[in-house]
Short mmCIF file of C-alpha atoms in Angstrom, two decimals:
data_model
loop_
_atom_site.label_atom_id
_atom_site.label_comp_id
_atom_site.label_asym_id
_atom_site.label_seq_id
_atom_site.Cartn_x
_atom_site.Cartn_y
_atom_site.Cartn_z
CA MET Y 104 124.71 131.77 35.87
CA ALA Y 105 124.59 127.99 36.17
CA HIS Y 106 126.17 126.06 33.33
CA THR Y 107 124.09 122.99 32.57
CA LEU Y 108 124.18 120.57 29.66
CA GLY Y 109 120.89 119.79 27.90
CA LEU Y 110 117.47 121.16 28.70
CA THR Y 111 116.17 118.33 30.87
CA GLN Y 112 114.16 119.38 33.88
CA PRO Y 113 112.38 117.01 36.26
CA ALA Y 114 108.60 116.72 36.08
CA ASN Y 115 106.99 117.87 39.32
CA ILE Y 116 105.49 114.67 40.70
CA GLU Y 117 103.51 114.85 43.92
CA LEU Y 118 103.79 112.03 46.42
CA PRO Y 119 100.57 110.02 46.69
CA LYS Y 120 98.42 111.16 49.61
CA ILE Y 121 97.75 108.02 51.62
CA SER Y 122 95.44 107.94 54.62
CA PHE Y 123 96.80 105.61 57.34
CA ALA Y 124 94.59 104.29 60.16
CA ALA Y 125 94.89 101.73 62.96
CA LYS Y 126 91.58 99.88 63.34
CA GLU Y 127 90.12 97.11 65.45
CA ILE Y 128 87.51 95.48 63.23
CA ASP Y 129 86.77 91.88 62.39
CA VAL Y 130 88.81 90.71 59.42
CA ALA Y 131 85.64 89.48 57.70
CA GLU Y 132 83.99 92.90 58.05
CA TRP Y 133 86.71 94.90 56.28
CA LYS Y 134 85.78 96.08 52.79
CA GLY Y 135 88.30 97.21 50.17
CA ASP Y 136 90.58 96.18 47.29
CA LEU Y 137 93.23 94.05 49.02
CA LEU Y 138 93.31 92.30 52.38
CA ALA Y 139 96.97 91.46 53.11
CA VAL Y 140 97.71 88.85 55.78
CA GLY Y 141 101.24 88.55 57.16
CA VAL Y 142 101.92 84.89 57.96
CA THR Y 143 104.81 82.97 59.50
CA GLU Y 144 105.66 79.39 58.55
CA LYS Y 145 104.08 78.30 61.87
CA ASP Y 146 100.81 80.09 60.96
CA MET Y 147 100.59 77.94 57.80
CA THR Y 148 100.37 74.67 59.80
CA LYS Y 149 97.37 72.56 58.71
CA ASP Y 150 95.57 69.70 60.46
CA GLU Y 151 95.06 66.15 59.11
CA ASN Y 152 92.16 67.42 56.97
CA SER Y 153 94.41 70.06 55.32
CA LYS Y 154 92.59 72.84 57.20
CA PHE Y 155 94.33 75.83 58.79
CA GLN Y 156 94.82 75.76 62.55
CA ASN Y 157 95.53 79.50 62.85
CA PRO Y 158 92.23 81.20 63.90
CA ILE Y 159 92.43 84.10 61.41
CA LEU Y 160 93.39 81.91 58.43
CA LYS Y 161 90.79 79.33 59.49
CA LYS Y 162 88.10 82.02 59.55
CA LEU Y 163 89.05 83.46 56.15
CA ASP Y 164 89.31 80.01 54.60
CA GLY Y 165 85.86 79.10 55.96
CA LEU Y 166 84.33 82.21 54.41
CA LEU Y 167 86.04 81.33 51.11
CA GLY Y 168 84.92 77.68 51.09
CA GLY Y 169 88.43 76.28 51.52
CA LEU Y 170 89.86 78.14 48.49
CA LEU Y 171 92.64 79.78 50.50
CA ALA Y 172 94.04 76.49 51.81
CA GLU Y 173 93.71 74.99 48.33
CA ALA Y 174 95.55 77.88 46.66
CA SER Y 175 98.36 77.84 49.24
CA PHE Y 176 98.83 74.08 48.69
CA GLU Y 177 98.78 74.31 44.88
CA GLU Y 178 101.23 77.20 44.79
CA ASP Y 179 103.46 75.72 47.51
CA PHE Y 180 103.05 78.76 49.73
CA THR Y 181 104.60 77.92 53.11
CA GLY Y 182 105.05 81.39 54.66
CA LYS Y 183 108.76 81.69 53.89
CA ALA Y 184 110.13 85.22 53.92
CA GLY Y 185 109.60 86.87 50.53
CA GLN Y 186 106.80 84.52 49.42
CA SER Y 187 103.45 86.01 48.47
CA LEU Y 188 100.17 84.69 47.17
CA VAL Y 189 97.47 87.11 45.97
CA HIS Y 190 94.13 85.95 44.57
CA ARG Y 191 90.87 87.55 43.56
CA LEU Y 192 88.43 85.48 45.56
CA PRO Y 193 84.64 85.80 45.79
CA GLY Y 194 82.85 85.72 49.15
CA LEU Y 195 84.52 88.54 51.09
CA GLY Y 196 84.19 92.33 51.29
CA SER Y 197 87.76 92.56 49.93
CA LYS Y 198 88.27 92.06 46.19
CA ARG Y 199 91.59 90.29 46.71
CA VAL Y 200 93.15 88.34 49.57
CA GLY Y 201 96.92 88.06 49.84
CA LEU Y 202 99.17 85.95 52.06
CA PHE Y 203 102.65 87.39 52.63
CA GLY Y 204 105.42 85.25 54.11
CA LEU Y 205 107.33 86.46 57.17
CA GLY Y 206 109.60 83.42 57.59
CA GLN Y 207 109.89 81.15 60.64
CA SER Y 208 109.03 84.00 62.99
CA ALA Y 209 108.71 87.77 62.71
CA SER Y 210 110.32 89.70 65.53
CA SER Y 211 112.28 92.55 63.97
CA PRO Y 212 111.34 95.90 62.44
CA ALA Y 213 113.07 94.73 59.22
CA ALA Y 214 110.60 91.82 58.87
CA PHE Y 215 107.57 94.11 59.12
CA HIS Y 216 109.21 96.75 56.92
CA GLY Y 217 109.64 93.98 54.33
CA LEU Y 218 105.98 93.07 54.73
CA GLY Y 219 105.03 96.70 53.97
CA GLU Y 220 107.22 96.68 50.85
CA ALA Y 221 105.66 93.43 49.63
CA VAL Y 222 102.15 94.80 50.23
CA ALA Y 223 103.08 97.98 48.28
CA ALA Y 224 104.27 95.86 45.32
CA ALA Y 225 101.02 93.83 45.37
CA ALA Y 226 98.94 97.02 45.60
CA LYS Y 227 100.75 98.43 42.54
CA THR Y 228 100.15 95.26 40.52
CA ALA Y 229 96.47 95.14 41.48
CA GLN Y 230 96.08 98.95 41.12
CA ALA Y 231 94.45 98.79 44.56
CA SER Y 232 93.25 102.02 46.15
CA SER Y 233 92.36 100.57 49.59
CA VAL Y 234 94.46 98.01 51.47
CA ALA Y 235 94.30 96.47 54.94
CA VAL Y 236 97.17 94.63 56.64
CA ILE Y 237 96.68 92.12 59.46
CA LEU Y 238 99.07 89.67 61.10
CA ALA Y 239 97.83 86.07 61.32
CA SER Y 240 99.56 85.69 64.69
CA SER Y 241 97.54 87.84 67.04
CA GLU Y 242 100.40 88.01 69.54
CA CYS Y 243 102.90 90.74 68.72
CA PRO Y 244 106.54 89.73 69.13
CA SER Y 245 107.71 90.56 72.65
CA ALA Y 246 110.70 92.48 71.29
CA MET Y 247 108.48 95.05 69.63
CA SER Y 248 105.45 97.02 70.70
CA LYS Y 249 102.35 96.91 68.53
CA GLY Y 250 102.92 100.58 67.66
CA ASN Y 251 106.44 99.90 66.40
CA THR Y 252 105.15 96.96 64.34
CA ALA Y 253 102.48 99.15 62.73
CA ALA Y 254 105.05 101.91 62.10
CA ALA Y 255 107.43 99.47 60.37
CA ILE Y 256 104.62 98.23 58.09
CA VAL Y 257 103.68 101.83 57.19
CA SER Y 258 107.32 102.76 56.50
CA GLY Y 259 107.79 99.75 54.21
CA THR Y 260 104.57 100.56 52.34
CA VAL Y 261 105.43 104.24 51.77
CA LEU Y 262 108.98 103.50 50.59
CA GLY Y 263 107.89 100.44 48.58
CA LEU Y 264 105.18 102.37 46.80
CA TYR Y 265 107.43 105.23 45.70
CA GLU Y 266 109.02 105.26 42.24
CA ASP Y 267 111.13 108.13 40.95
CA ASN Y 268 109.39 108.86 37.63
CA ARG Y 269 110.47 112.51 37.31
CA TYR Y 270 112.62 111.82 34.26
CA LYS Y 271 110.29 109.38 32.49
CA SER Y 272 108.01 110.45 29.66
CA GLU Y 273 105.25 108.08 30.76
CA SER Y 274 104.68 106.34 34.06
CA LYS Y 275 101.91 104.57 35.92
CA LYS Y 276 100.86 106.32 39.11
CA PRO Y 277 100.15 104.15 42.16
CA GLN Y 278 96.46 104.23 43.07
CA LEU Y 279 96.77 103.53 46.80
CA LYS Y 280 94.68 105.99 48.83
CA SER Y 281 94.22 104.26 52.19
CA LEU Y 282 96.02 101.69 54.33
CA ASP Y 283 94.35 100.23 57.41
CA ILE Y 284 96.38 98.35 60.02
CA LEU Y 285 94.09 95.81 61.69
CA GLY Y 286 94.50 94.07 65.04
CA LEU Y 287 97.43 96.05 66.46
CA GLY Y 288 95.40 98.41 68.62
CA THR Y 289 94.03 101.92 68.22
CA GLY Y 290 94.38 105.29 69.91
CA PRO Y 291 96.66 108.35 70.01
CA GLU Y 292 99.89 106.46 70.83
CA ILE Y 293 99.83 104.21 67.75
CA GLU Y 294 98.60 107.11 65.57
CA LYS Y 295 101.54 109.24 66.76
CA LYS Y 296 104.02 106.49 65.82
CA ILE Y 297 102.41 106.07 62.39
CA LYS Y 298 102.53 109.83 61.76
CA TYR Y 299 106.18 110.00 62.87
CA VAL Y 300 107.28 107.19 60.55
CA GLU Y 301 105.28 108.70 57.68
CA VAL Y 302 107.22 112.00 58.06
CA VAL Y 303 110.56 110.16 58.22
CA SER Y 304 109.71 108.01 55.17
CA CYS Y 305 108.81 111.09 53.11
CA ALA Y 306 112.12 112.68 54.17
CA ILE Y 307 113.94 109.54 52.97
CA ILE Y 308 112.14 109.84 49.62
CA PHE Y 309 113.21 113.51 49.40
CA GLY Y 310 116.84 112.42 49.98
CA ARG Y 311 116.55 109.73 47.30
CA GLU Y 312 115.21 112.28 44.83
CA LEU Y 313 118.23 114.52 45.43
CA VAL Y 314 120.64 111.61 44.91
CA ASN Y 315 118.79 110.46 41.76
CA SER Y 316 118.88 113.91 40.15
CA PRO Y 317 121.49 114.18 37.39
CA ALA Y 318 124.37 116.61 37.88
CA ASN Y 319 123.17 118.89 35.04
CA VAL Y 320 119.97 119.49 37.04
CA LEU Y 321 121.23 119.36 40.64
CA THR Y 322 124.05 121.92 40.57
CA PRO Y 323 125.50 123.40 43.80
CA ALA Y 324 123.12 126.37 43.30
CA ALA Y 325 120.13 124.02 42.94
CA LEU Y 326 121.17 122.12 46.09
CA ALA Y 327 121.40 125.42 47.97
CA ALA Y 328 117.94 126.37 46.66
CA GLU Y 329 116.53 123.10 48.03
CA ALA Y 330 118.03 123.90 51.44
CA SER Y 331 116.49 127.39 51.37
CA LYS Y 332 113.14 125.86 50.43
CA ILE Y 333 113.24 123.56 53.48
CA ALA Y 334 114.07 126.52 55.73
CA SER Y 335 111.22 128.61 54.36
CA LEU Y 336 108.73 125.71 54.61
CA TYR Y 337 109.51 125.27 58.32
CA SER Y 338 110.60 128.83 59.12
CA ASP Y 339 109.24 128.58 62.68
CA VAL Y 340 112.15 126.25 63.56
CA LEU Y 341 114.64 126.35 60.65
CA SER Y 342 116.88 129.10 59.27
CA ALA Y 343 119.34 129.07 56.34
CA ASN Y 344 122.65 130.83 55.82
CA ILE Y 345 124.25 130.21 52.43
CA LEU Y 346 127.74 131.55 51.75
CA THR Y 347 128.70 132.65 48.22
CA GLU Y 348 132.07 131.93 46.60
CA GLU Y 349 133.23 135.45 47.50
CA GLN Y 350 132.29 134.99 51.18
CA CYS Y 351 134.14 131.64 51.25
CA ARG Y 352 137.20 133.43 49.80
CA GLU Y 353 137.01 136.03 52.57
CA LEU Y 354 136.97 133.18 55.11
CA LYS Y 355 140.11 131.75 53.38
CA MET Y 356 138.45 128.39 52.59
CA GLY Y 357 141.29 127.41 50.24
CA SER Y 358 140.90 123.62 50.15
CA TYR Y 359 137.13 123.86 49.52
CA LEU Y 360 137.53 126.49 46.79
CA GLY Y 361 140.35 124.43 45.26
CA VAL Y 362 137.96 121.52 44.63
CA ALA Y 363 135.43 123.92 43.04
CA ALA Y 364 137.99 125.95 41.03
CA ALA Y 365 137.47 124.33 37.61
CA SER Y 366 133.68 124.24 37.58
CA ALA Y 367 131.53 126.77 35.74
CA ASN Y 368 128.97 126.23 38.54
CA PRO Y 369 130.10 128.23 41.60
CA PRO Y 370 130.23 126.61 45.05
CA HIS Y 371 127.61 127.24 47.75
CA PHE Y 372 128.41 126.69 51.42
CA ILE Y 373 125.13 125.74 53.10
CA HIS Y 374 124.32 126.08 56.81
CA LEU Y 375 120.84 125.21 58.07
CA CYS Y 376 120.00 125.56 61.75
CA TYR Y 377 117.14 123.94 63.67
CA LYS Y 378 116.04 125.50 66.97
CA PRO Y 379 113.11 124.14 69.00
CA PRO Y 380 109.93 126.26 69.03
CA SER Y 381 110.07 126.63 72.82
CA GLY Y 382 111.97 125.61 75.94
CA PRO Y 383 115.70 125.51 76.73
CA VAL Y 384 118.33 123.90 74.49
CA LYS Y 385 120.10 121.09 76.36
CA THR Y 386 122.05 119.54 73.46
CA LYS Y 387 123.68 120.93 70.33
CA LEU Y 388 124.39 118.66 67.36
CA ALA Y 389 126.02 119.14 63.96
CA LEU Y 390 125.28 116.95 60.93
CA VAL Y 391 127.80 117.35 58.11
CA GLY Y 392 127.00 115.95 54.65
CA LYS Y 393 129.25 115.66 51.60
CA GLY Y 394 127.85 117.90 48.85
CA LEU Y 395 129.84 117.14 45.68
CA THR Y 396 127.14 117.34 43.00
CA PHE Y 397 129.56 115.67 40.57
CA ASP Y 398 133.05 114.29 41.14
CA SER Y 399 134.99 113.83 37.90
CA GLY Y 400 138.15 113.09 39.87
CA GLY Y 401 139.66 116.32 38.53
CA TYR Y 402 142.95 115.81 36.69
CA ASN Y 403 143.08 112.33 38.21
CA ILE Y 404 139.95 111.64 36.19
CA LYS Y 405 138.05 108.51 37.17
CA THR Y 406 138.65 106.02 34.35
CA GLY Y 407 138.78 102.29 33.80
CA PRO Y 408 136.73 99.41 35.19
CA GLY Y 409 135.14 100.07 38.55
CA SER Y 410 135.78 103.83 38.45
CA SER Y 411 131.98 104.40 38.36
CA ILE Y 412 132.27 107.92 36.96
CA GLU Y 413 128.69 107.64 35.63
CA THR Y 414 127.40 107.36 39.20
CA MET Y 415 129.36 110.32 40.55
CA LYS Y 416 126.17 112.42 40.62
CA ALA Y 417 125.58 110.48 43.86
CA ASP Y 418 128.68 111.96 45.53
CA MET Y 419 126.30 114.37 47.28
CA GLY Y 420 124.51 111.48 49.04
CA GLY Y 421 125.70 112.75 52.43
CA SER Y 422 124.06 116.12 51.84
CA ALA Y 423 120.83 114.37 50.74
CA ALA Y 424 120.74 112.46 54.05
CA VAL Y 425 121.42 115.65 56.01
CA PHE Y 426 118.71 117.67 54.22
CA GLY Y 427 116.25 114.76 54.57
CA ALA Y 428 116.91 114.87 58.33
CA ALA Y 429 116.37 118.66 58.34
CA LYS Y 430 113.06 118.24 56.51
CA ALA Y 431 111.90 115.61 59.02
CA LEU Y 432 112.95 117.68 62.05
CA GLY Y 433 111.12 120.69 60.62
CA GLN Y 434 107.91 118.67 60.96
CA ILE Y 435 108.62 116.62 64.10
CA LYS Y 436 109.92 119.66 66.04
CA PRO Y 437 111.77 117.91 68.91
CA SER Y 438 112.42 119.94 72.05
CA GLY Y 439 115.68 120.52 73.90
CA VAL Y 440 118.00 120.13 70.91
CA GLU Y 441 119.64 122.53 68.46
CA VAL Y 442 120.87 121.00 65.20
CA HIS Y 443 123.24 122.52 62.63
CA PHE Y 444 123.28 121.03 59.11
CA ILE Y 445 126.50 121.78 57.22
CA VAL Y 446 127.08 121.09 53.51
CA ALA Y 447 130.02 122.44 51.48
CA SER Y 448 128.46 122.04 48.05
CA CYS Y 449 130.53 122.22 44.87
CA GLU Y 450 131.38 120.39 41.66
CA ASN Y 451 134.78 118.83 40.90
CA MET Y 452 135.43 119.39 37.20
CA ILE Y 453 138.38 119.96 34.85
CA SER Y 454 139.58 123.14 33.13
CA GLY Y 455 142.66 125.32 32.91
CA LYS Y 456 141.68 126.73 36.32
CA GLY Y 457 141.48 123.31 37.98
CA MET Y 458 143.52 122.24 41.00
CA ARG Y 459 146.46 120.04 39.94
CA PRO Y 460 147.73 116.97 41.81
CA GLY Y 461 150.58 118.18 44.04
CA ASP Y 462 149.19 121.71 44.51
CA ILE Y 463 149.45 123.01 48.08
CA VAL Y 464 146.27 124.61 49.36
CA THR Y 465 145.56 126.47 52.61
CA ALA Y 466 142.34 125.63 54.43
CA SER Y 467 140.37 128.10 56.59
CA ASN Y 468 141.90 126.57 59.76
CA GLY Y 469 145.36 127.58 58.51
#
């Protein structure tokens, strides 16, 4: 029986279902709620008549009767990283046009991930359901393929859009339903990269949800249940073996059981295993994640400035990363590799049964 404090349980919030597509259509032909243009400082260069020199910005500005150049001048938008300018402008198929600064040049995944995050924030504010992203510079940076650029934008958008509202009474749901990436190519290769990064981003969100859950909800038993759920969802490639306190005692896991001794919530030793659906296994890996659902510090209780005891629900962050990876692998299904995910989950609390400073414990390795 799990001992929890309070009756709080998280609301079951489904991730928004977003349709991602790589398209090659003229920027003026796209119709939707928000057309987001990623621009560098160089792209914002204007001629002596204060007109854009960049072909895409020049075209958009022409269709808008010079309003885009005017707005960028009035709001001192120069394309610096982090700058954005979003306006509802008549004359295009898109309800809003936004310029998003990428800095002097954009050549790293981080820059395009940041662009995705900025677009997600603008989509939330505008309650946009359809968004398109295009880069003003038609040439992709040499350091990155077009597919990787598109993937970084998608990743930033998915992670930027997500808010953990499970413990809020009221929250606004993002409306975004579709994101089109324009001008970076089409076809199975880019679609595969977008799908891959979408799976990984959702696994990151799953890990964040675990870390954000309070310790009275995410007990060692609840963490073990999440691991079992992952294994059953992807049972073609994942299996779970969860050891009880009694089984850990039989294996003489003294140091692990010592940490868990004072908690009313029993420990759960979690072992997930990924095996490829077919073909030989060439490499075996183990990912080990710390699974302390709450660390009070025991008798050396965490006190005083900087002790951060109120954030100790996050002491299982390692296990969240490991289970996020398991969830992603269950969907990606790589070949040739076997992966073991190990989490010794428990809670470090205080009671008369707790381990004292100075106690000598014997671990399972003797």
